[in-house]
Coordinates of C-alpha atoms and ligand atoms in Angstrom, one line a residue:
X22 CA 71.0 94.2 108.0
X23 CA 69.6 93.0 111.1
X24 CA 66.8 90.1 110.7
X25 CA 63.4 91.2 111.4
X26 CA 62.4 88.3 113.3
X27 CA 65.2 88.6 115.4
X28 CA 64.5 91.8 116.4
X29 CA 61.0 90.8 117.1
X30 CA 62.5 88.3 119.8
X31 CA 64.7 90.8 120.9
X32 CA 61.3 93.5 121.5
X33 CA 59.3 90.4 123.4
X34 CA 62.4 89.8 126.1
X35 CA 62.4 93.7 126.6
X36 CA 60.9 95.2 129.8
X37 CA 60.3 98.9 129.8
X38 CA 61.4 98.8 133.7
X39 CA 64.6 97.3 133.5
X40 CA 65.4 99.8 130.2
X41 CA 64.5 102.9 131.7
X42 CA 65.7 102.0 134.9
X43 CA 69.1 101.3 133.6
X44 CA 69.2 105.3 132.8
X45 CA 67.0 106.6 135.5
X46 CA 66.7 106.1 139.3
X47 CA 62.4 104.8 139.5
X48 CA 60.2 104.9 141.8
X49 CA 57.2 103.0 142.0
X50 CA 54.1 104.9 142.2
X51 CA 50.6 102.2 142.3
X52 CA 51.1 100.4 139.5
X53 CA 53.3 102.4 137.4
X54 CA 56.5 103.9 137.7
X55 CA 57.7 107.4 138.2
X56 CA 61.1 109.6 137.6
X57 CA 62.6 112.6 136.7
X58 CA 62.5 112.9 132.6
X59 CA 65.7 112.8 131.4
X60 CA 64.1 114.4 127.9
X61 CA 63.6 117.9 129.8
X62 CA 64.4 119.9 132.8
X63 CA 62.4 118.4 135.2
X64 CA 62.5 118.5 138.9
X65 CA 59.2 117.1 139.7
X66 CA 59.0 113.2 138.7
X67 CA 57.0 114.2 135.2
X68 CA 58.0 110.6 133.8
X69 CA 55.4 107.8 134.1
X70 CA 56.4 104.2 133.2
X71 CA 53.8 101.7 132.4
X72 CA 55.1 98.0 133.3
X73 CA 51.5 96.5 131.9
X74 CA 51.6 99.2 128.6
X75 CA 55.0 98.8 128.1
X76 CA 55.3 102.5 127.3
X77 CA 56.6 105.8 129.0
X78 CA 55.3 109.2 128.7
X79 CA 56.3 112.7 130.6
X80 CA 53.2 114.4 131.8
X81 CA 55.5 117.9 131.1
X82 CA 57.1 117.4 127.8
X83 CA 55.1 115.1 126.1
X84 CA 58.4 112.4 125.7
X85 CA 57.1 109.1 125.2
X86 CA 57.0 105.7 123.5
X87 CA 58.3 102.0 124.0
X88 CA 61.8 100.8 125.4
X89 CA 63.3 101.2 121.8
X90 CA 62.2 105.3 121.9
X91 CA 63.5 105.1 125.2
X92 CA 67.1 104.3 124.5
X93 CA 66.9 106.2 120.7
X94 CA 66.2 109.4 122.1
X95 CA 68.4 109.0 125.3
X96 CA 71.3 108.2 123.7
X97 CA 70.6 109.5 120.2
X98 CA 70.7 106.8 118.3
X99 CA 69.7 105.1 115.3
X100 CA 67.1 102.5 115.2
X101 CA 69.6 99.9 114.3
X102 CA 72.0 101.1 116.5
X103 CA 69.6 101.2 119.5
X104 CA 68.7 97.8 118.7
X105 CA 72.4 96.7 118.8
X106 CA 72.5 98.6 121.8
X107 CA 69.5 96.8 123.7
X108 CA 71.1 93.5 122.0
X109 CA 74.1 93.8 124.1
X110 CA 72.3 95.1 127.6
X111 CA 70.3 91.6 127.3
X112 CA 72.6 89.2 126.0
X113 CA 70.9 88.9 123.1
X114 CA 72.3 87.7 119.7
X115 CA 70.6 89.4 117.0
X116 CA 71.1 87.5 113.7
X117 CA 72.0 89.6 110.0
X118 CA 71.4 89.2 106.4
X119 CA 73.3 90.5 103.6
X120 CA 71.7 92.5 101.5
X121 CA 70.8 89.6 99.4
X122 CA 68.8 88.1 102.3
X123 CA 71.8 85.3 103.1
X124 CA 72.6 85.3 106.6
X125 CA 75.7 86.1 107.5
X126 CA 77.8 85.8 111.0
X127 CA 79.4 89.7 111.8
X128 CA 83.0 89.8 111.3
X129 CA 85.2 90.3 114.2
X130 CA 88.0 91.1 111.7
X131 CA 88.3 94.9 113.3
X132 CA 88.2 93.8 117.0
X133 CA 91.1 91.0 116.1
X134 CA 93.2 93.5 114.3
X135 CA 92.7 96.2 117.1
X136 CA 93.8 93.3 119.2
X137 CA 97.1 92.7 117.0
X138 CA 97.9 96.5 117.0
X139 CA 97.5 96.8 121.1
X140 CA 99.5 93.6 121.5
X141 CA 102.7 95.6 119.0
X142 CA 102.5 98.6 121.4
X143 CA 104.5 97.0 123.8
X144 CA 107.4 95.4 121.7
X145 CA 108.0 98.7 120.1
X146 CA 110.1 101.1 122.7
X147 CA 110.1 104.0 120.3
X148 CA 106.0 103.6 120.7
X149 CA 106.5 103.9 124.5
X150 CA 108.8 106.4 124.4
X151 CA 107.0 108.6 122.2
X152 CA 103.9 108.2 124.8
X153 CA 105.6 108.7 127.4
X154 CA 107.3 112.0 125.9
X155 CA 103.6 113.1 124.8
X156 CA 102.7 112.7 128.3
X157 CA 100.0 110.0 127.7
X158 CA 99.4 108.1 130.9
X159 CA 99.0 104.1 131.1
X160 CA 95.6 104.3 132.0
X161 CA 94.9 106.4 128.7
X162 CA 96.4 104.2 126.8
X163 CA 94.3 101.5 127.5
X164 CA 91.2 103.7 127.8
X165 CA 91.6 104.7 124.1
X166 CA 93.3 101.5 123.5
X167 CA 96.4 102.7 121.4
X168 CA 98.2 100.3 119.7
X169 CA 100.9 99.9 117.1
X170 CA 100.6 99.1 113.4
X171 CA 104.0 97.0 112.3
X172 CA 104.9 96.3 109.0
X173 CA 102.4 95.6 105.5
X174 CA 103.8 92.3 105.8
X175 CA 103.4 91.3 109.1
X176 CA 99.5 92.8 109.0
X177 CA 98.5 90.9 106.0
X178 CA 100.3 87.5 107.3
X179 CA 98.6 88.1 110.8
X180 CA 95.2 88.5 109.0
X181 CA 95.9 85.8 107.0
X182 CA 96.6 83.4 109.3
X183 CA 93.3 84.3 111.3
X184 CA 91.6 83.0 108.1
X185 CA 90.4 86.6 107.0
X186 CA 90.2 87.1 103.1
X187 CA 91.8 89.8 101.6
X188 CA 88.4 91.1 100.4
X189 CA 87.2 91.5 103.8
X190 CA 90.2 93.4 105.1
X191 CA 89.5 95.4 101.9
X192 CA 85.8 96.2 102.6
X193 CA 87.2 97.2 106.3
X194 CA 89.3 99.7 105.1
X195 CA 92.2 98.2 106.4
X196 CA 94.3 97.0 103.3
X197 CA 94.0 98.5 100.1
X198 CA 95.4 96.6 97.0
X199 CA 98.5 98.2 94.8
X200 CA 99.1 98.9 90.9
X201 CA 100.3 95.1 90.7
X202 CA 97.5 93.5 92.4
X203 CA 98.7 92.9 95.5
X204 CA 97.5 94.0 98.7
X205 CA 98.9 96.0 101.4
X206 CA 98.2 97.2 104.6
X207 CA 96.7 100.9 105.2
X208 CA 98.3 101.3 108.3
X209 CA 102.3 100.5 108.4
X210 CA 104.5 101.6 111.0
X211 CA 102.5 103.8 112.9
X212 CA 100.9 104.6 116.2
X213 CA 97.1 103.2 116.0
X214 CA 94.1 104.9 117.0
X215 CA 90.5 102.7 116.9
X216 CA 87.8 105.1 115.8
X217 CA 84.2 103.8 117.0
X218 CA 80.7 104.8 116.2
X219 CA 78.7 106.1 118.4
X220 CA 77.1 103.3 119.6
X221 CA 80.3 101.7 120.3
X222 CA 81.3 99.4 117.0
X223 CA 84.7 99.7 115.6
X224 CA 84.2 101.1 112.6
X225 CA 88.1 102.2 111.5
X226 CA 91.6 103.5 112.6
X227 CA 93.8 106.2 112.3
X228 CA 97.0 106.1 112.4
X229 CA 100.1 108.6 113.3
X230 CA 103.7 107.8 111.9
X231 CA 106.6 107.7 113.8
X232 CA 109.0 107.0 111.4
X233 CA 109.0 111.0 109.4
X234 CA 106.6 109.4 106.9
X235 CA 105.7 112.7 105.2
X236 CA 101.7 112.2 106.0
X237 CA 101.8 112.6 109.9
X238 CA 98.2 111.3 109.9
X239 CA 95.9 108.7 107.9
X240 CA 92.3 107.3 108.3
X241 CA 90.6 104.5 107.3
X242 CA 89.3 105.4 104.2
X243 CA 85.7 106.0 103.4
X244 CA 83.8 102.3 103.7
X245 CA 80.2 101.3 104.0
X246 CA 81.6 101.4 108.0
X247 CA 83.3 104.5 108.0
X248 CA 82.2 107.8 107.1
X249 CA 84.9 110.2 108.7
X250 CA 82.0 113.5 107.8
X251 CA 79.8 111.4 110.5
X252 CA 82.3 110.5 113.1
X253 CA 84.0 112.2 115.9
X254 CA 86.8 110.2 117.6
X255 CA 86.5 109.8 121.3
X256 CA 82.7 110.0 120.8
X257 CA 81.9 106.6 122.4
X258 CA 84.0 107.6 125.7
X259 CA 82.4 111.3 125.8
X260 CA 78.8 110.6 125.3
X261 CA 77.8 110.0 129.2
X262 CA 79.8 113.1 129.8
X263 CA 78.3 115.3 127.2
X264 CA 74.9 114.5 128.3
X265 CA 75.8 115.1 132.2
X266 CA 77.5 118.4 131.4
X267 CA 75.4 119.9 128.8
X268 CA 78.7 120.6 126.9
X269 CA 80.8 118.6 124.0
X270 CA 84.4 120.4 123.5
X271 CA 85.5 120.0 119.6
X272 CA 89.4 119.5 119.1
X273 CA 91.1 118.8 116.2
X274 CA 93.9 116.4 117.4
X275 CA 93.0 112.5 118.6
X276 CA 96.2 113.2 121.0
X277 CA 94.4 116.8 122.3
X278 CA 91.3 114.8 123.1
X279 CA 93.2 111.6 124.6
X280 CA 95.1 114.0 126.9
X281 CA 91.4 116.6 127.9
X282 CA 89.8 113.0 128.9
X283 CA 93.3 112.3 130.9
X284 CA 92.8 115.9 132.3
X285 CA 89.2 115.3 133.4
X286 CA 87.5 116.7 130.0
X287 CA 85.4 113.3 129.4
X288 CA 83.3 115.7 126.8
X289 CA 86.1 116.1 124.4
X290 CA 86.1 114.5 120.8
X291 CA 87.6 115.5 117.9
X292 CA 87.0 115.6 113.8
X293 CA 88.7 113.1 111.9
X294 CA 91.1 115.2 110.1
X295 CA 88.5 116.7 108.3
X296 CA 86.4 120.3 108.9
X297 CA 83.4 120.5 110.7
X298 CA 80.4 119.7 108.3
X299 CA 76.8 119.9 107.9
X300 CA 76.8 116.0 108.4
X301 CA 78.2 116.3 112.1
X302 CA 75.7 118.7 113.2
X303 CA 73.1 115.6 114.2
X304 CA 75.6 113.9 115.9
X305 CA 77.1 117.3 117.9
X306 CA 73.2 118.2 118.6
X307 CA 73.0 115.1 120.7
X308 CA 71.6 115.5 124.1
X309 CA 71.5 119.3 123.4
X310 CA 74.7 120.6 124.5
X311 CA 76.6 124.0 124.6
X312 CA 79.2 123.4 121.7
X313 CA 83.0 124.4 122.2
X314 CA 85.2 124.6 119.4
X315 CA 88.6 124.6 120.8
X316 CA 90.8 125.0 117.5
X317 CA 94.9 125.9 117.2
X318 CA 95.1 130.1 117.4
X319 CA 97.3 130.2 114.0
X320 CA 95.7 131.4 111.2
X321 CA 94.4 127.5 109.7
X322 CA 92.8 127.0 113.3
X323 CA 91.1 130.8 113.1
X324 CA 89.5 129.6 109.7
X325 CA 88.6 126.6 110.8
X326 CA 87.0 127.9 113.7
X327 CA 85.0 130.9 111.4
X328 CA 83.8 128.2 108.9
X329 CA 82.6 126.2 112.2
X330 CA 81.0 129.1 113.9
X331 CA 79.3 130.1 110.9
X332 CA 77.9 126.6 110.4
X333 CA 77.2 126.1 113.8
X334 CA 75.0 129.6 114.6
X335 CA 73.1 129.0 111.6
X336 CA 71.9 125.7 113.2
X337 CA 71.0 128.0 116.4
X338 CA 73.5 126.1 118.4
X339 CA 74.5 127.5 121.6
X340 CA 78.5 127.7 122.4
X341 CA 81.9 129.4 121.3
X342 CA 85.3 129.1 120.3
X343 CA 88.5 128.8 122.2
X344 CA 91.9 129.6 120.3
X345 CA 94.9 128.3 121.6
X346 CA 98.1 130.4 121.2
X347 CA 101.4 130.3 121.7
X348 CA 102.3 127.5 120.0
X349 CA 100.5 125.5 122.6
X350 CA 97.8 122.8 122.0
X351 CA 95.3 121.1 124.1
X352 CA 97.5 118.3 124.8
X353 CA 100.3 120.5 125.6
X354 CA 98.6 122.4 128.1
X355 CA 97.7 119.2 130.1
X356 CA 101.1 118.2 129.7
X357 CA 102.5 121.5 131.1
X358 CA 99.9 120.8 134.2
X359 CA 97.8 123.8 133.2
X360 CA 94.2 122.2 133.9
X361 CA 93.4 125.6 135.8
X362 CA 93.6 127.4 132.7
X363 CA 92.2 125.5 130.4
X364 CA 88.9 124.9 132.8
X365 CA 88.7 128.6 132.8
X366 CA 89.0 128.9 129.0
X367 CA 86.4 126.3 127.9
X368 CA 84.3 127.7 130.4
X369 CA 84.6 132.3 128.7
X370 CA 84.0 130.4 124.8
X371 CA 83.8 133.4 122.8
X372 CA 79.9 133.2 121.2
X373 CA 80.1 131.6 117.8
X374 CA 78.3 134.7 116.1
X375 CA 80.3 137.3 118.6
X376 CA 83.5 135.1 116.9
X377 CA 82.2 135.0 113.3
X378 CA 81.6 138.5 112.7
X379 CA 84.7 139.9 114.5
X380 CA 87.1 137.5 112.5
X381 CA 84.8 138.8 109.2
X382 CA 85.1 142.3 109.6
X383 CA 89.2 141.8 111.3
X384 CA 89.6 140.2 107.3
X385 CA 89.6 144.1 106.1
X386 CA 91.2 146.9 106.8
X387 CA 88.7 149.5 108.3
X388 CA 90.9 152.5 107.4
X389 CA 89.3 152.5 103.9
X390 CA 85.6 153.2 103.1
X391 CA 85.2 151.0 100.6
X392 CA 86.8 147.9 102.3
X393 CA 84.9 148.9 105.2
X394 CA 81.2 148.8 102.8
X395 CA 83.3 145.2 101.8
X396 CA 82.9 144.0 105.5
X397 CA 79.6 145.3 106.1
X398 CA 78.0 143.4 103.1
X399 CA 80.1 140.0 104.1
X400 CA 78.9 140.9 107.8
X401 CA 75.4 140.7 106.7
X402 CA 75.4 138.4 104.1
X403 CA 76.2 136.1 107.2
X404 CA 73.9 137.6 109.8
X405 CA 71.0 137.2 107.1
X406 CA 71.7 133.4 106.8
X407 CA 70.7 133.3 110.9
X408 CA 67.7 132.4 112.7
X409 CA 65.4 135.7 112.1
X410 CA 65.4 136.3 116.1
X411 CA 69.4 136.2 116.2
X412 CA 69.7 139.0 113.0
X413 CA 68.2 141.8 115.1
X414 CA 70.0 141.0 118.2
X415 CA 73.3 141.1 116.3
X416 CA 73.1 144.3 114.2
X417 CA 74.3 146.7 117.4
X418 CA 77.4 144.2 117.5
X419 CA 78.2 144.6 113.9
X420 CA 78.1 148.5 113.7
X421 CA 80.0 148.9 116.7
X422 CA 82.4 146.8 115.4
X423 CA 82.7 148.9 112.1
X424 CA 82.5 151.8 114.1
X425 CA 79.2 153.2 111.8
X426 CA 75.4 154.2 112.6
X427 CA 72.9 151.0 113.6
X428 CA 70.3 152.7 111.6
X429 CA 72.8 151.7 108.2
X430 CA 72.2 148.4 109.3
X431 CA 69.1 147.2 107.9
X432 CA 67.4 143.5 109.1
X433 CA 64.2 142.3 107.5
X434 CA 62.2 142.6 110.8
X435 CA 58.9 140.9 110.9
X436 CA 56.8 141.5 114.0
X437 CA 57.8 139.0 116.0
X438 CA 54.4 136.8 116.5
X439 CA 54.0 135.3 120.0
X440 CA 54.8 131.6 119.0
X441 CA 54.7 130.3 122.2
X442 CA 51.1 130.3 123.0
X443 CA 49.8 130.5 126.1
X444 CA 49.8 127.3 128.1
X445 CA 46.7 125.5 128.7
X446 CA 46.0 125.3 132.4
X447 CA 42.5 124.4 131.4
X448 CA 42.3 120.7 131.4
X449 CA 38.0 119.1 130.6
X450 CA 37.5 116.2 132.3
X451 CA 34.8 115.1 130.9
X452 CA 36.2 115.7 127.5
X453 CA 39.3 113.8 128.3
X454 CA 37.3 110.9 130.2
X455 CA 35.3 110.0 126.6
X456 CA 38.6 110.2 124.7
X457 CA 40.3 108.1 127.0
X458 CA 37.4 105.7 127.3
X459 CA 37.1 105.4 123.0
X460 CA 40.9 104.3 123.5
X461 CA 40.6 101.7 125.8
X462 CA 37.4 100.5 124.2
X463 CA 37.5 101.6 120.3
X464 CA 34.1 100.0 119.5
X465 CA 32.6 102.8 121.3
X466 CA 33.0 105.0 118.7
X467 CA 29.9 104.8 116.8
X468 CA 28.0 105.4 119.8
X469 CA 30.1 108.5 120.7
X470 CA 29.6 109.5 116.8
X471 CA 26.2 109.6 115.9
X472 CA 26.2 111.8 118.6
X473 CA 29.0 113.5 119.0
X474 CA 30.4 115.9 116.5
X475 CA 34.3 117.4 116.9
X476 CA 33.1 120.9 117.1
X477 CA 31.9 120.5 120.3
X478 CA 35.0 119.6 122.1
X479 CA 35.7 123.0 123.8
X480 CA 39.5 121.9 124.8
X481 CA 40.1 119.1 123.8
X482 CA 39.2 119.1 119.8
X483 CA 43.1 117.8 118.7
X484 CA 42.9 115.0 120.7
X485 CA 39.4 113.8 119.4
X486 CA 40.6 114.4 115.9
X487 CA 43.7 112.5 116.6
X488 CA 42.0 109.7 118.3
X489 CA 39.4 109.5 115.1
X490 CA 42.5 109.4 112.8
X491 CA 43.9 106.4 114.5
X492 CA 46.6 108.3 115.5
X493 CA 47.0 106.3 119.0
X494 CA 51.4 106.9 119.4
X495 CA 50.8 110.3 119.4
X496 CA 51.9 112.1 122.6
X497 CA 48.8 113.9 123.3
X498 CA 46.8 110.5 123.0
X499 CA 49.4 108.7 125.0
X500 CA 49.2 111.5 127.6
X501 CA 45.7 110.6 128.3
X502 CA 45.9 107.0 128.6
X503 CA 48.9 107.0 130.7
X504 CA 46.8 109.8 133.3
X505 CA 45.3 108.0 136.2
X506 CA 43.2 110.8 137.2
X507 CA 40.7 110.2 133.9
X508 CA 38.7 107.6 134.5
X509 CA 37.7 104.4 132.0
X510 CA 33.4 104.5 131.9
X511 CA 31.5 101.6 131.3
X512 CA 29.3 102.0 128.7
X513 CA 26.2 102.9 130.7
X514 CA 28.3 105.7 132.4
X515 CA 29.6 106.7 129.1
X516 CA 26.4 107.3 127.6
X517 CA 25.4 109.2 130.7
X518 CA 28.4 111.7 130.6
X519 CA 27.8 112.1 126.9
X520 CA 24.2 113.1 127.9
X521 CA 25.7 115.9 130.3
X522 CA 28.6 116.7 127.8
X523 CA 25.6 117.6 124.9
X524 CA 23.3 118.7 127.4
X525 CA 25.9 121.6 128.4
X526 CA 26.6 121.9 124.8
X527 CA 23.0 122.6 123.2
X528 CA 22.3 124.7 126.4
X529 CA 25.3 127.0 125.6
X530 CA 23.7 126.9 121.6
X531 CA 20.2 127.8 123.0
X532 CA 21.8 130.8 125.6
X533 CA 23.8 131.8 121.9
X534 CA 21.0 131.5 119.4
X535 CA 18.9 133.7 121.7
X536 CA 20.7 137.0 121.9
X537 CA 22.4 136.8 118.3
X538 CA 21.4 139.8 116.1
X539 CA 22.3 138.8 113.1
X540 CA 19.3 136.0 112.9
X541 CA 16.1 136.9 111.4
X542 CA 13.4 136.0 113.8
X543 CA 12.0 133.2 111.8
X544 CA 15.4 131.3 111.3
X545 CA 15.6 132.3 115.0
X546 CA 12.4 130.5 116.2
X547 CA 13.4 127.4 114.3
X548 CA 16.8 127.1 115.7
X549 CA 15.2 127.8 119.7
X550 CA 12.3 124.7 119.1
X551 CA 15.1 122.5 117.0
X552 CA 17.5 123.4 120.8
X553 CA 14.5 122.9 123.0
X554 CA 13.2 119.3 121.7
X555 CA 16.9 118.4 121.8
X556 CA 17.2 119.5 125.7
X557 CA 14.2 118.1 126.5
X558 CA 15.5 114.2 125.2
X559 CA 18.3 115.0 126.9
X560 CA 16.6 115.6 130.2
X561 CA 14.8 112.2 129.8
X562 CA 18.3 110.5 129.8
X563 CA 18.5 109.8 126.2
X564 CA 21.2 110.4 123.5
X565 CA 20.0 112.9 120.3
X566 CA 21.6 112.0 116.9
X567 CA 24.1 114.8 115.8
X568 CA 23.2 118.2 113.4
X569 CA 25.4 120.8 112.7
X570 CA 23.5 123.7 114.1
X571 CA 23.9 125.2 110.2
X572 CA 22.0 122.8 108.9
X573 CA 19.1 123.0 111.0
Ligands
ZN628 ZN1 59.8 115.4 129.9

């Protein structure tokens, strides 16, 4: 674990301008700092940055926070790994503990064995030759830093030799020990691929044989490092270039994705020999971008590709499949100089739902009635696991694909509530100017509440409420303080403005109280004097304590 106090030092040596700015071109604007948020489509500088606050906030989409936020939500990271991440932009060396609070140095043991592979790529010519055959260019090579992983023996000597324990190399991932006790090395003999997190630490390796060992490909096995259901190889490299594009393209090979980046495809990654899972979704979902599945076209890939459309529509995410055919991957297809074609397939994906229910209903053979009800009921089983929205729009699909009536297709349809509520143009000043003036002087508050009563904020009732539940990191708070164009009063010109805001706000009671019909006249009287006094105070430029007009 990362020490606390070290990360304390790190957060004091951060400057929000020098973190966002590494991300986003700004602009100075008075005293703060403007740009266009990266956190939604802007194209009016929305994104104010706050050198003296040492927070952003976007005036449009409510994004906001301190440099950490900043970096967690641009590059979707964790909180530790955004704090390794910052770590490394400011030469900063954060210090760790064990889990039993010792401190411990981190173990370079990965980076030195990566080293030893790279270094074997070269003295092996079968290595070379099988790259070169494969098509994988120099520069590729050292991008994705292949190496070569050479005998058990000469792995364990090497580590040995470097002072590593066995244990370690163990806990890695990277030996394993046998029935007799002794250890050996995972990878032996094989071409070496370093898998990294997303935030860039080497976390394991997979390795292809090139001696007709009968398992083509191993990983690293599952360590507290390496969870292959979490990782996507090639991740690291495509990350920029999923967040420019909007797009991530899913392979299945380490060799298809290595050969897409060499074709210009910077967004590919792949799985790590495994399906896609449930536990990949957060990391896919990263920056938002249209998903491609671009699996083989024989009948493991079609699977593969139905289980991952399935999985992938029911998380609402946007995208397709490609199928490859012909006995032709990815790689391949770069290889044979066919970049042309394989722009214009990533770019017609077939629409994971489109995809999911044509390869359900292509499982049966229409011909007969009853396999036909079959593929209806797995057609819907599947639709009904779908965003509610998404089942309507999909039922014409599905009987046109079955060739029967729409009206057999029944869809629990709600009516469709307008979520999306109309957009508050209405901004009170002088609501917002006592909220924002509470939060830069909080001792305010008992002035502002013996008068003031959250029911009489007209627009601006959340942000009181919030403000009064201390909830100051909240967006709609942050919003405020980071507005120029609400002003901080004094005290005196508080408590002037508050005589305004109540003066407005019995004056509306009084106006109310009059015409109701459902007040007997006595209650009625009451309520007009009770009003009256309270206007009259008011107009002698004092405050009047707060009654809820119920209980007058
Ligand atoms: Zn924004």
């Amino acid at each position: 674990m990362i020490e606390k106090s070290s990360i304390e030092t790190l957060k004091q040596r951060l400057d929000i301008v020098e973190v966002v700015g590494s991300y986003v071109e700004l602009k100075k604007n008075g005293a703060n700092y403007k740009c266009i948020c990266p956190f939604h489509n802007d194209t009016t500088p929305s994104l104010v940055v706050s050198p003296s606050k040492q927070i952003y906030h976007c005036f449009a989409c409510g994004a906001g926070g301190d440099s950490i936020k900043f970096v967690m939500e641009y590059e979707k990271l964790s909180y530790p790994e955004t704090i390794e991440k910052l770590a490394r932009m400011s030469n900063f060396s954060l210090s760790y503990t064990t889990n039993d609070g010792v401190k411990k140095e981190e173990s370079k043991l990965m980076e030195t064995l990566n080293l030893f592979y790279i270094k074997h790529l070269d003295t092996h010519l079968h290595v070379n030759e099988y790259l070169h055959q494969r098509g994988i260019s120099e520069a590729s090579r050292e991008k994705f830093e292949l190496g070569y992983a050479p005998s058990s023996q000469m792995t364990l000597d090497f580590l040995r030799s470097h002072g590593y324990m066995m244990s370690e190399a163990i806990e890695y991932g990277v030996a394993g020990l046998g029935e007799s006790g002794g250890a050996y090395a995972r990878f032996i003999e094989r071409l070496s691929f370093p898998i990294y997190s997303p935030s860039g630490k080497l976390v394991g390796f997979g390795g292809r044989t090139l001696s007709n060992h009968p398992a083509k490909y191993v990983n690293s096995p599952q360590t507290k490092y390496f969870n292959k259901s979490q990782l996507l190889y090639g991740y690291h490299l495509a990350k920029e270039h999923i967040f420019k594009r909007h797009s991530i393209i899913i392979t299945e090979g380490y060799l298809d994705v290595i050969m897409l980046h060499q074709a210009g495809f910077s967004h590919a990654v792949a799985t790590l020999g495994t399906a896609l899972t449930q536990e990949h979704v957060p990391l896919i979902t990263r920056g938002d971008p249209e998903v491609i599945v671009a699996y083989d076209g024989d009948m493991a890939g079609v699977n593969a590709a139905l289980k991952a459309s399935m999985l992938l529509s029911q998380h609402g995410i946007k995208g397709g499949v490609v199928l490859f055919g012909g006995g032709m991957d990815p790689a391949d297809m770069v290889q044979n100089g066919m970049s042309v074609e394989l722009e214009r397939l990533f770019h017609t994906p077939q629409p994971f739902i489109e995809f999911a229910i044509e390869r359900i209903v292509k499982k049966y053979p229409l011909h007969d009635p009853l396999a036909k009800q079959s593929a209806l009921n797995e057609a819907m089983l599947y639709l009904k696991t779908l965003p509610q929205a998404l089942q309507e729009s999909y039922t014409g699909l599905l009987s046109s694909t079955l060739n029967i009536n729409q009206n057999l297709i029944k869809v629990k349809t709600h009516t469709q509530k307008r979520l999306d509520k109309k957009e508050r143009s209405f901004e009170d000043m002088l609501e917002l100017t006592i909220i924002k003036t509470i939060l830069n002087e909080p001792s305010l508050i008992d002035t502002v509440l013996d008068t003031i009563d959250i029911a009489m904020f007209k627009t601006h009732g959340e942000e009181f409420s919030l403000l009064l539940h201390n909830q100051f990191e909240h967006p709609k708070l942050r919003r405020i303080v980071m507005w120029d164009d609400i002003k901080v009063y004094t005290e005196s010109e508080l408590i002037a403005s508050m005589i305004g805001f109540l003066h407005s706000y019995y004056f509306e009671a009084f106006q109310t109280i009059k015409s109701a019909k459902h007040l007997s006249y006595e209650k009625k009287q009451f309520l007009i004097r009770k009003i009256q006094e309270k206007l009259h105070t008011l107009k002698k430029g004092e405050l009047v304590p707060y009654e809820s007009i119920s209980t007058f």
